[in-house]
Coordinates of C-alpha atoms in Angstrom, one line a residue:
M1 CA 77.2 -152.8 -74.0
T2 CA 80.4 -154.3 -75.4
S3 CA 83.7 -155.0 -73.9
L4 CA 86.7 -152.6 -74.0
P5 CA 89.7 -153.9 -75.9
T6 CA 92.7 -155.4 -73.4
V7 CA 95.9 -153.1 -73.8
L8 CA 98.9 -154.9 -72.0
L9 CA 101.5 -152.1 -70.3
V10 CA 105.5 -153.5 -69.8
D11 CA 107.3 -151.2 -68.3
D12 CA 110.3 -151.6 -65.2
E13 CA 109.4 -148.4 -63.7
E14 CA 106.0 -148.1 -61.6
H15 CA 105.4 -144.3 -62.2
S16 CA 105.9 -145.0 -66.4
L17 CA 103.0 -147.8 -66.0
A18 CA 100.8 -145.3 -63.4
S19 CA 101.0 -142.6 -66.1
M20 CA 100.1 -144.9 -69.3
R21 CA 97.1 -146.4 -67.3
M22 CA 95.4 -143.0 -66.1
T23 CA 95.8 -141.8 -69.8
L24 CA 94.2 -145.3 -71.3
E25 CA 92.1 -146.7 -68.2
D26 CA 88.8 -144.8 -69.8
D27 CA 89.3 -146.3 -73.4
F28 CA 90.9 -149.9 -72.6
E29 CA 90.9 -152.5 -70.0
C30 CA 94.7 -152.1 -68.7
L31 CA 97.0 -154.8 -67.8
T32 CA 100.3 -154.1 -66.3
A33 CA 103.6 -156.0 -65.4
T34 CA 107.3 -154.6 -64.3
N35 CA 109.3 -157.6 -66.1
V36 CA 108.6 -160.3 -68.7
E37 CA 108.0 -162.8 -66.4
D38 CA 104.5 -161.6 -65.5
A39 CA 104.1 -160.2 -68.9
L40 CA 104.3 -163.7 -70.4
R41 CA 102.0 -164.8 -67.9
L42 CA 99.2 -161.9 -68.5
M43 CA 99.6 -163.0 -72.0
E44 CA 98.6 -166.5 -71.0
E45 CA 95.5 -165.2 -69.1
N46 CA 94.3 -162.7 -70.9
F47 CA 92.8 -161.9 -74.7
V48 CA 95.1 -159.3 -75.3
Q49 CA 95.2 -156.8 -78.7
V50 CA 97.7 -154.4 -77.9
I51 CA 101.1 -154.3 -76.3
L52 CA 102.9 -151.0 -75.1
C53 CA 106.4 -152.0 -73.8
D54 CA 109.8 -150.4 -72.7
H55 CA 112.7 -151.3 -74.9
R56 CA 115.7 -151.6 -72.3
M57 CA 114.6 -153.4 -69.3
P58 CA 116.7 -155.7 -66.8
G59 CA 116.9 -159.1 -67.9
K60 CA 115.2 -159.5 -71.2
T61 CA 114.9 -156.6 -73.5
G62 CA 111.8 -155.2 -75.0
I63 CA 112.5 -156.2 -78.0
E64 CA 113.6 -160.3 -77.4
F65 CA 110.1 -160.3 -75.2
L66 CA 108.2 -158.7 -78.6
S67 CA 109.7 -161.5 -80.5
D68 CA 108.3 -164.1 -77.9
V69 CA 105.1 -162.5 -78.3
R70 CA 105.2 -162.5 -82.0
K71 CA 105.6 -166.2 -82.1
K72 CA 102.9 -167.4 -79.8
W73 CA 100.6 -164.0 -80.2
P74 CA 101.1 -163.0 -83.8
E75 CA 97.5 -160.9 -84.2
T76 CA 98.6 -158.6 -80.5
V77 CA 100.0 -155.5 -82.0
R78 CA 103.1 -154.8 -80.9
I79 CA 104.8 -151.1 -80.1
V80 CA 107.7 -150.1 -78.5
I81 CA 108.0 -147.4 -76.1
T82 CA 112.1 -146.0 -76.2
G83 CA 114.3 -142.9 -75.1
Y84 CA 116.7 -144.0 -77.8
T85 CA 116.5 -144.1 -81.2
E86 CA 119.3 -146.2 -82.4
T87 CA 118.8 -147.6 -85.9
N88 CA 120.3 -151.4 -85.1
D89 CA 117.5 -151.4 -82.5
M90 CA 115.2 -149.9 -84.7
I91 CA 116.1 -152.8 -87.3
A92 CA 116.1 -155.2 -84.8
A93 CA 112.5 -154.2 -83.8
I94 CA 111.1 -154.4 -87.2
N95 CA 112.4 -157.8 -88.5
E96 CA 113.0 -159.9 -85.0
A97 CA 109.5 -158.5 -83.0
G98 CA 107.2 -157.4 -86.3
V99 CA 107.0 -154.1 -84.4
Y100 CA 104.0 -151.8 -85.5
Q101 CA 105.0 -148.4 -84.4
F102 CA 107.7 -146.6 -81.7
L103 CA 107.1 -144.3 -79.6
T104 CA 109.7 -142.0 -78.0
K105 CA 109.9 -140.8 -74.3
P106 CA 108.5 -138.3 -73.2
W107 CA 105.2 -139.2 -74.7
H108 CA 102.3 -136.7 -74.7
P109 CA 98.8 -138.3 -73.6
D110 CA 96.9 -137.6 -76.3
H111 CA 99.5 -139.2 -78.7
L112 CA 99.6 -142.3 -76.6
L113 CA 95.8 -142.5 -77.0
M114 CA 95.9 -142.1 -80.7
V115 CA 98.8 -144.6 -81.1
A116 CA 96.5 -147.2 -78.6
K117 CA 93.4 -146.8 -80.2
N118 CA 95.2 -146.9 -84.0
A119 CA 96.7 -150.2 -83.0
S120 CA 93.2 -151.6 -81.3
Q121 CA 91.8 -150.9 -84.9
L122 CA 94.5 -152.5 -86.5
F123 CA 94.0 -155.7 -84.5
Q124 CA 90.0 -155.8 -85.2
L125 CA 90.6 -155.1 -88.9
T126 CA 93.2 -157.9 -89.3
R127 CA 90.3 -160.3 -87.3
D128 CA 88.0 -159.1 -89.9
H129 CA 90.2 -159.9 -92.6
D130 CA 90.6 -163.3 -91.4
R131 CA 87.2 -163.9 -91.3
M132 CA 86.3 -162.7 -95.0
S133 CA 89.1 -164.3 -95.8
L134 CA 87.6 -167.7 -94.9
E135 CA 84.8 -167.1 -96.8
M136 CA 86.4 -166.2 -99.7
R137 CA 88.9 -169.4 -99.2
F138 CA 87.2 -170.8 -102.6
L139 CA 88.4 -167.8 -105.0
A140 CA 91.9 -167.8 -104.1
R141 CA 93.7 -170.8 -106.1
T142 CA 97.2 -170.4 -104.4
V143 CA 95.6 -169.9 -100.8
E144 CA 93.0 -173.1 -101.3
S145 CA 95.7 -175.3 -102.5
K146 CA 98.0 -174.6 -99.1
L147 CA 94.6 -175.1 -97.2
E148 CA 94.1 -177.9 -98.7
T149 CA 97.2 -179.7 -98.2
R150 CA 96.8 -178.9 -94.4
R151 CA 93.5 -180.1 -94.4
K152 CA 94.6 -183.4 -96.0
E153 CA 97.1 -183.7 -93.4
L154 CA 94.3 -183.1 -90.6
R155 CA 92.0 -185.5 -92.1
E156 CA 94.5 -188.4 -92.8
G157 CA 95.2 -187.8 -88.5
L158 CA 91.7 -186.9 -87.0
G159 CA 89.6 -186.9 -89.8
F160 CA 87.0 -189.9 -90.6
E161 CA 89.8 -192.2 -91.8
K162 CA 90.8 -192.6 -88.3
V163 CA 87.4 -194.3 -87.4
L164 CA 87.8 -198.0 -87.8
R165 CA 85.3 -200.4 -89.4
A166 CA 85.1 -203.1 -91.9
P167 CA 83.9 -202.9 -95.5
N168 CA 80.5 -203.9 -94.9
S169 CA 80.3 -201.9 -91.1
P170 CA 76.9 -200.4 -90.2
M171 CA 79.3 -197.2 -89.7
N172 CA 80.0 -196.8 -92.8
A173 CA 76.4 -195.2 -93.8
V174 CA 77.0 -193.0 -90.8
I175 CA 80.3 -191.8 -91.9
E176 CA 79.1 -191.1 -95.5
Q177 CA 76.2 -188.9 -93.7
A178 CA 78.5 -187.4 -91.2
R179 CA 81.0 -186.4 -94.6
K180 CA 77.9 -184.5 -96.1
F181 CA 77.4 -182.9 -93.1
A182 CA 80.7 -181.6 -92.3
S183 CA 80.9 -179.2 -95.3
F184 CA 77.8 -177.3 -93.9
D185 CA 78.5 -175.0 -91.4
V186 CA 75.3 -176.0 -89.2
P187 CA 75.1 -177.4 -85.6
V188 CA 75.2 -181.4 -85.5
M189 CA 73.8 -183.3 -82.7
I190 CA 75.1 -186.8 -82.6
S191 CA 72.9 -189.2 -80.5
G192 CA 73.4 -192.6 -79.2
E193 CA 74.4 -195.0 -76.2
T194 CA 77.5 -193.8 -74.0
G195 CA 80.7 -194.9 -75.4
T196 CA 79.7 -195.2 -79.2
G197 CA 82.2 -192.6 -80.2
K198 CA 80.5 -189.6 -80.6
A199 CA 83.7 -187.8 -79.7
Q200 CA 85.3 -189.0 -82.4
I201 CA 83.1 -188.4 -84.9
A202 CA 82.6 -185.0 -83.7
R203 CA 86.2 -184.3 -84.1
A204 CA 86.0 -185.6 -87.2
I205 CA 84.0 -183.3 -88.9
H206 CA 85.3 -180.4 -87.4
Y207 CA 88.8 -181.7 -89.3
T208 CA 86.9 -181.8 -92.5
S209 CA 85.3 -178.8 -92.5
L210 CA 86.0 -175.4 -93.4
R211 CA 86.7 -174.4 -89.5
S212 CA 89.8 -177.2 -89.9
D213 CA 92.4 -175.0 -89.2
Q214 CA 91.1 -173.3 -86.1
A215 CA 90.6 -175.0 -82.8
F216 CA 88.7 -177.6 -81.9
Y217 CA 87.1 -178.1 -77.9
E218 CA 85.1 -180.6 -76.4
L219 CA 83.4 -180.9 -73.1
N220 CA 81.9 -183.2 -71.3
C221 CA 78.9 -181.7 -68.9
V222 CA 78.1 -185.0 -67.2
G223 CA 78.7 -184.4 -63.4
L224 CA 79.3 -180.6 -63.7
S225 CA 77.4 -178.4 -61.7
D226 CA 76.1 -175.0 -63.2
A227 CA 78.8 -172.5 -61.2
M228 CA 81.3 -174.5 -63.3
L229 CA 79.8 -175.1 -66.2
Q230 CA 79.4 -171.3 -66.4
V231 CA 83.1 -170.8 -65.6
K232 CA 83.7 -173.4 -68.2
L233 CA 81.7 -172.2 -71.0
L234 CA 81.1 -168.2 -70.0
G235 CA 84.4 -167.3 -68.2
A236 CA 84.7 -165.1 -65.3
K237 CA 85.9 -161.5 -65.1
R238 CA 88.7 -160.5 -62.6
G239 CA 87.8 -160.8 -59.2
T240 CA 84.9 -163.2 -59.2
L241 CA 86.3 -166.2 -58.5
P242 CA 88.0 -166.8 -55.1
G243 CA 91.8 -167.0 -55.6
V244 CA 91.9 -166.0 -59.0
P245 CA 92.7 -162.4 -59.4
T246 CA 92.5 -162.1 -63.4
N247 CA 90.0 -162.9 -66.4
K248 CA 89.4 -166.4 -66.9
L249 CA 88.5 -167.4 -70.7
G250 CA 85.6 -169.6 -71.2
L251 CA 85.2 -172.0 -74.3
F252 CA 82.9 -169.8 -75.9
Q253 CA 85.7 -167.1 -76.3
K254 CA 88.4 -169.7 -76.7
A255 CA 86.4 -171.7 -79.7
D256 CA 85.5 -168.5 -81.6
R257 CA 85.9 -169.3 -85.0
G258 CA 86.3 -173.1 -84.4
T259 CA 84.1 -175.8 -83.1
L260 CA 82.8 -176.8 -79.9
F261 CA 81.6 -180.2 -78.9
L262 CA 79.5 -180.3 -76.0
N263 CA 78.7 -184.1 -74.6
G264 CA 76.0 -184.7 -72.5
I265 CA 73.7 -182.0 -72.8
E266 CA 70.5 -184.0 -71.5
T267 CA 72.0 -183.3 -68.2
L268 CA 71.9 -179.3 -68.5
S269 CA 69.8 -177.5 -66.0
D270 CA 66.6 -175.0 -67.2
Q271 CA 69.0 -172.2 -67.0
M272 CA 72.1 -173.5 -68.5
Q273 CA 69.9 -174.3 -71.3
L274 CA 68.7 -171.1 -71.9
T275 CA 72.5 -170.0 -71.5
L276 CA 73.6 -172.3 -74.2
L277 CA 70.4 -171.7 -76.5
R278 CA 71.4 -167.8 -76.3
A279 CA 75.0 -168.7 -77.5
A280 CA 73.0 -171.6 -80.5
K281 CA 70.7 -169.0 -81.5
E282 CA 72.5 -165.4 -80.9
G283 CA 75.9 -166.1 -80.5
T284 CA 76.3 -163.8 -77.6
F285 CA 77.0 -164.4 -73.7
E286 CA 78.1 -162.6 -70.8
P287 CA 81.2 -163.7 -68.2
L288 CA 80.5 -164.3 -65.2
G289 CA 81.0 -160.8 -63.0
G290 CA 80.7 -158.9 -66.4
S291 CA 77.8 -156.9 -67.8
E292 CA 79.2 -156.1 -71.2
T293 CA 77.8 -158.7 -73.9
L294 CA 80.6 -160.4 -76.0
T295 CA 79.6 -162.3 -79.2
T296 CA 81.1 -165.5 -80.7
N297 CA 81.1 -167.2 -83.9
I298 CA 81.5 -171.3 -83.0
R299 CA 80.1 -174.5 -84.7
L300 CA 77.9 -176.3 -82.0
L301 CA 78.4 -179.8 -82.1
T302 CA 76.3 -181.7 -79.3
G303 CA 76.2 -185.3 -78.0
A304 CA 72.9 -186.5 -76.6
P305 CA 71.2 -189.9 -75.8
D306 CA 69.1 -191.7 -78.0
D307 CA 65.9 -190.9 -76.0
I308 CA 66.6 -186.8 -76.3
S309 CA 63.5 -186.3 -78.1
Q310 CA 61.4 -188.1 -75.5
R311 CA 63.0 -185.8 -72.8
I312 CA 61.3 -183.0 -74.9
G313 CA 57.9 -184.6 -74.8
R314 CA 58.5 -185.0 -70.5
G315 CA 59.3 -181.2 -70.6
T316 CA 63.0 -182.1 -68.9
F317 CA 64.9 -180.8 -72.3
N318 CA 63.9 -177.4 -73.9
R319 CA 62.2 -178.0 -77.5
E320 CA 63.7 -174.9 -78.9
L321 CA 67.2 -175.9 -77.6
Y322 CA 66.8 -179.3 -79.6
Y323 CA 65.7 -177.3 -82.7
A324 CA 68.8 -175.0 -82.5
L325 CA 71.4 -177.8 -81.9
A326 CA 69.7 -180.7 -84.1
R327 CA 70.0 -178.5 -87.3
V328 CA 71.0 -182.2 -88.6
E329 CA 71.4 -185.2 -86.4
L330 CA 73.4 -188.3 -86.7
N331 CA 72.9 -191.8 -84.9
M332 CA 75.7 -193.7 -83.8
P333 CA 75.2 -197.5 -83.6
P334 CA 75.9 -199.3 -80.8
L335 CA 78.9 -201.7 -80.6
R336 CA 76.3 -204.6 -80.4
S337 CA 75.6 -203.5 -83.9
R338 CA 78.5 -203.7 -85.4
I339 CA 79.8 -206.9 -85.1
E340 CA 82.1 -206.8 -88.2
D341 CA 84.0 -204.1 -86.6
I342 CA 85.0 -206.1 -83.8
G343 CA 88.1 -207.8 -85.7
P344 CA 89.4 -204.3 -86.6
L345 CA 88.7 -202.1 -84.0
G346 CA 90.1 -204.8 -81.4
Q347 CA 93.2 -205.4 -83.2
N348 CA 93.9 -201.8 -83.2
I349 CA 93.2 -201.0 -80.0
L350 CA 95.1 -203.8 -78.7
F351 CA 98.0 -202.4 -80.6
E352 CA 97.8 -199.0 -79.2
L353 CA 97.8 -200.4 -75.6
A354 CA 100.7 -202.8 -76.1
V355 CA 102.5 -199.5 -77.2
Q356 CA 101.7 -197.6 -74.6
H357 CA 102.0 -200.3 -72.0
G358 CA 105.6 -201.5 -73.7
K359 CA 104.5 -205.1 -74.0
P360 CA 104.4 -206.3 -77.7
V361 CA 102.1 -208.6 -79.2
N362 CA 101.1 -209.7 -82.3
G363 CA 97.2 -209.5 -82.3
L364 CA 94.6 -211.5 -81.4
S365 CA 93.8 -214.9 -82.9
D366 CA 91.0 -215.6 -85.4
L367 CA 89.1 -217.5 -82.2
A368 CA 89.5 -215.0 -79.7
I369 CA 87.6 -212.5 -82.2
E370 CA 85.6 -215.0 -82.7
F371 CA 84.4 -215.2 -79.3
L372 CA 84.7 -211.1 -78.8
S373 CA 82.5 -210.6 -81.9
N374 CA 79.3 -212.9 -80.2
Y375 CA 78.9 -210.5 -76.9
D376 CA 77.0 -207.7 -77.0
W377 CA 79.1 -205.0 -75.3
P378 CA 76.6 -202.9 -73.1
G379 CA 79.6 -200.7 -72.4
N380 CA 80.3 -200.4 -75.8
L381 CA 84.0 -198.9 -76.8
P382 CA 85.3 -198.7 -73.5
E383 CA 84.2 -201.9 -72.2
L384 CA 85.9 -203.2 -75.4
E385 CA 89.0 -201.5 -74.2
N386 CA 89.1 -202.7 -70.7
E387 CA 88.7 -206.4 -71.8
L388 CA 91.4 -206.1 -74.4
L389 CA 93.6 -204.4 -71.7
R390 CA 93.2 -207.3 -69.0
M391 CA 93.9 -209.9 -72.0
L392 CA 97.3 -207.7 -72.4
I393 CA 98.2 -207.7 -68.8
T394 CA 97.8 -211.4 -68.7
A395 CA 99.1 -212.7 -71.6
Q396 CA 102.1 -214.9 -71.6
D397 CA 102.0 -215.7 -76.0
A398 CA 102.4 -212.9 -78.9
V399 CA 99.2 -213.8 -80.3
L400 CA 96.2 -213.5 -77.3
G401 CA 94.0 -216.4 -77.6
P402 CA 90.3 -217.0 -76.3
E403 CA 91.6 -218.4 -73.2
L404 CA 92.5 -215.0 -71.9
I405 CA 88.7 -213.7 -72.6
S406 CA 86.2 -213.1 -69.6
R407 CA 83.9 -216.3 -68.5
H408 CA 80.8 -214.1 -69.4
I409 CA 81.9 -213.6 -72.6
L410 CA 83.5 -217.3 -73.1
Q411 CA 80.3 -218.5 -72.4
A412 CA 78.8 -217.2 -75.6
D413 CA 78.4 -219.7 -78.3
P414 CA 80.6 -219.0 -81.4
S415 CA 79.0 -220.6 -83.7
L416 CA 75.8 -218.9 -83.2
P417 CA 75.0 -214.8 -83.8
P418 CA 74.5 -212.5 -80.9
S419 CA 70.9 -212.3 -81.8
V420 CA 70.4 -216.4 -81.5
D421 CA 72.8 -216.9 -78.3
Q422 CA 71.1 -216.4 -74.8
H423 CA 72.5 -215.2 -71.9
A424 CA 72.4 -216.8 -68.9
D425 CA 70.4 -213.8 -67.6
D426 CA 68.0 -214.7 -70.2
I427 CA 67.8 -218.4 -69.8
L428 CA 66.9 -218.2 -65.8
S429 CA 64.3 -215.6 -66.8
G430 CA 63.4 -217.1 -70.1
E431 CA 60.7 -219.8 -70.8
G432 CA 61.2 -223.8 -72.0
T433 CA 61.3 -227.0 -69.8
L434 CA 63.7 -227.3 -66.7
K435 CA 65.8 -229.9 -68.6
D436 CA 66.2 -227.5 -71.6
R437 CA 67.2 -224.7 -69.5
I438 CA 69.6 -226.6 -67.4
E439 CA 71.3 -228.1 -70.8
V440 CA 72.1 -224.6 -72.2
I441 CA 73.6 -223.3 -69.3
E442 CA 75.6 -227.1 -68.9
M443 CA 76.8 -225.7 -72.5
R444 CA 77.8 -222.2 -71.5
I445 CA 79.8 -223.7 -68.2
L446 CA 81.7 -226.8 -70.9
R447 CA 82.1 -224.3 -73.5
E448 CA 83.8 -221.7 -71.1
T449 CA 86.2 -224.0 -68.9
L450 CA 87.6 -226.2 -71.8
T451 CA 88.3 -222.2 -73.6
R452 CA 89.7 -221.0 -70.7
L453 CA 92.1 -224.2 -70.0
K454 CA 92.8 -224.1 -73.7
W455 CA 90.9 -227.8 -74.4
N456 CA 92.8 -229.9 -71.8
K457 CA 90.2 -232.2 -71.0
S458 CA 91.8 -233.4 -67.9
R459 CA 92.1 -230.0 -66.2
A460 CA 88.6 -229.3 -67.2
A461 CA 87.2 -232.7 -65.7
N462 CA 88.8 -231.9 -62.7
E463 CA 87.8 -228.5 -62.2
L464 CA 84.2 -229.6 -63.0
G465 CA 84.4 -232.5 -61.0
L466 CA 83.8 -235.0 -63.3
S467 CA 85.6 -238.1 -64.6
R468 CA 87.4 -238.0 -68.3
V469 CA 84.5 -240.5 -69.6
G470 CA 82.1 -238.2 -68.3
L471 CA 83.3 -235.4 -69.8
R472 CA 83.5 -236.7 -73.1
S473 CA 80.0 -238.3 -72.6
K474 CA 78.5 -234.4 -71.8
L475 CA 80.3 -233.0 -74.9
D476 CA 79.0 -235.9 -77.6
R477 CA 75.7 -235.0 -76.0
C478 CA 75.9 -231.3 -76.6
G479 CA 77.8 -231.7 -79.7
I480 CA 80.7 -229.4 -78.6
R481 CA 83.9 -230.0 -80.2
Q482 CA 87.0 -228.1 -79.9
P483 CA 87.6 -225.4 -82.7
G484 CA 89.3 -226.5 -85.7
S485 CA 89.7 -230.0 -84.8
A486 CA 87.5 -232.9 -86.9
P487 CA 84.5 -234.3 -85.6
A488 CA 86.0 -237.6 -84.7
E489 CA 89.1 -236.1 -83.2
E490 CA 90.0 -236.6 -79.6
E491 CA 92.4 -234.8 -77.8
E492 CA 95.1 -236.8 -75.9
D493 CA 96.5 -234.8 -72.4

């Protein structure tokens, strides 16, 4: 069963609305409004194909209302019903509101129904024409030139150029693969740890694809109940939801001809997995409270954890759904595998935070980047952003140094790569003699304290309960020196 087309009837006279509704309700879903404000609200909340509007009403005229509609919903077919036939009004209606047809009062029911049906067919033909134009885009040079200009603007602002990385970054291979996937209109599954930037890559794929001039929507499924997911994805018919007297559009309908990114699909229940499978394979769905089957033409991009294939083996994720969504798959590397990217990522995030919070800075010092690069970032990009925000808040100088970094990050040895340097927990639970393990812990505490206190040895000795001579002896024994200083150089406070 297919859904009826929706028509909006606007007239300040209740009896006129009732007559039109009685004539059209067997063939259309009829919405009614007695003023422009209510009509605009209904347009915002519903997918309207045709408007039948009275010309002379209190407040805004029908022509003024339809002119506003033309700007926001140009595809909606606009028809004026009037008892007057002044030439100037008709010219204004055609030029300003793009009116499809005039219907004079009194109208005959058969004539009204025929006009509404023709308008609905025109709307559908326009939609079909747009779809065919998308498929034939490469054959029309002029259209392609304009489209490519628009796509270039979107790519530069939201595409892969927005993904910051170093020249030798592991992300380069991921981006190269994603660029190839973007040009093929197939579902893509993006796997990886939480916080690795899956949503940014999904957005870049959309804005580098043939659908870049259409809408992009994203939804994080984690923590959402089945009821909430059904409303957000499928939508709901009028009266289904308490307190919502109108139809509610779901993302399957909103994203039609565009792209929908669903993150956290591993949390979907068995029922929602079957609902998503139907949309992915057949392009069909049913809104809550409705019996009609709707169709959608969306490109599905999904975000999942690295162990999604293991979940299939355990029976917690639908195998058929996995193959429907993962026609091709991208794996996002964690931040600990992108040490080369910490510098450009950190500087960019810091500048964005500085603008957002109105605190100008000149960036991170080289030594600060060295310390940040030596940490494994289990929380990935969100953890890095939180650390930089905390540094920005506490900073006194324009260049942020390592003394602002959190203690657990400072305790890492900047002279060692993350794969070699051990964390305190690893040392406590690892192997080795008591003396060797205590020395490693002691080195980490000394390094963190001196860095935090900007290598003021008197303050460091006082905080650690050591004499200046005792502190110097430990530094010499551990081979710890202030970065950038000569081996024999000593700081005088």
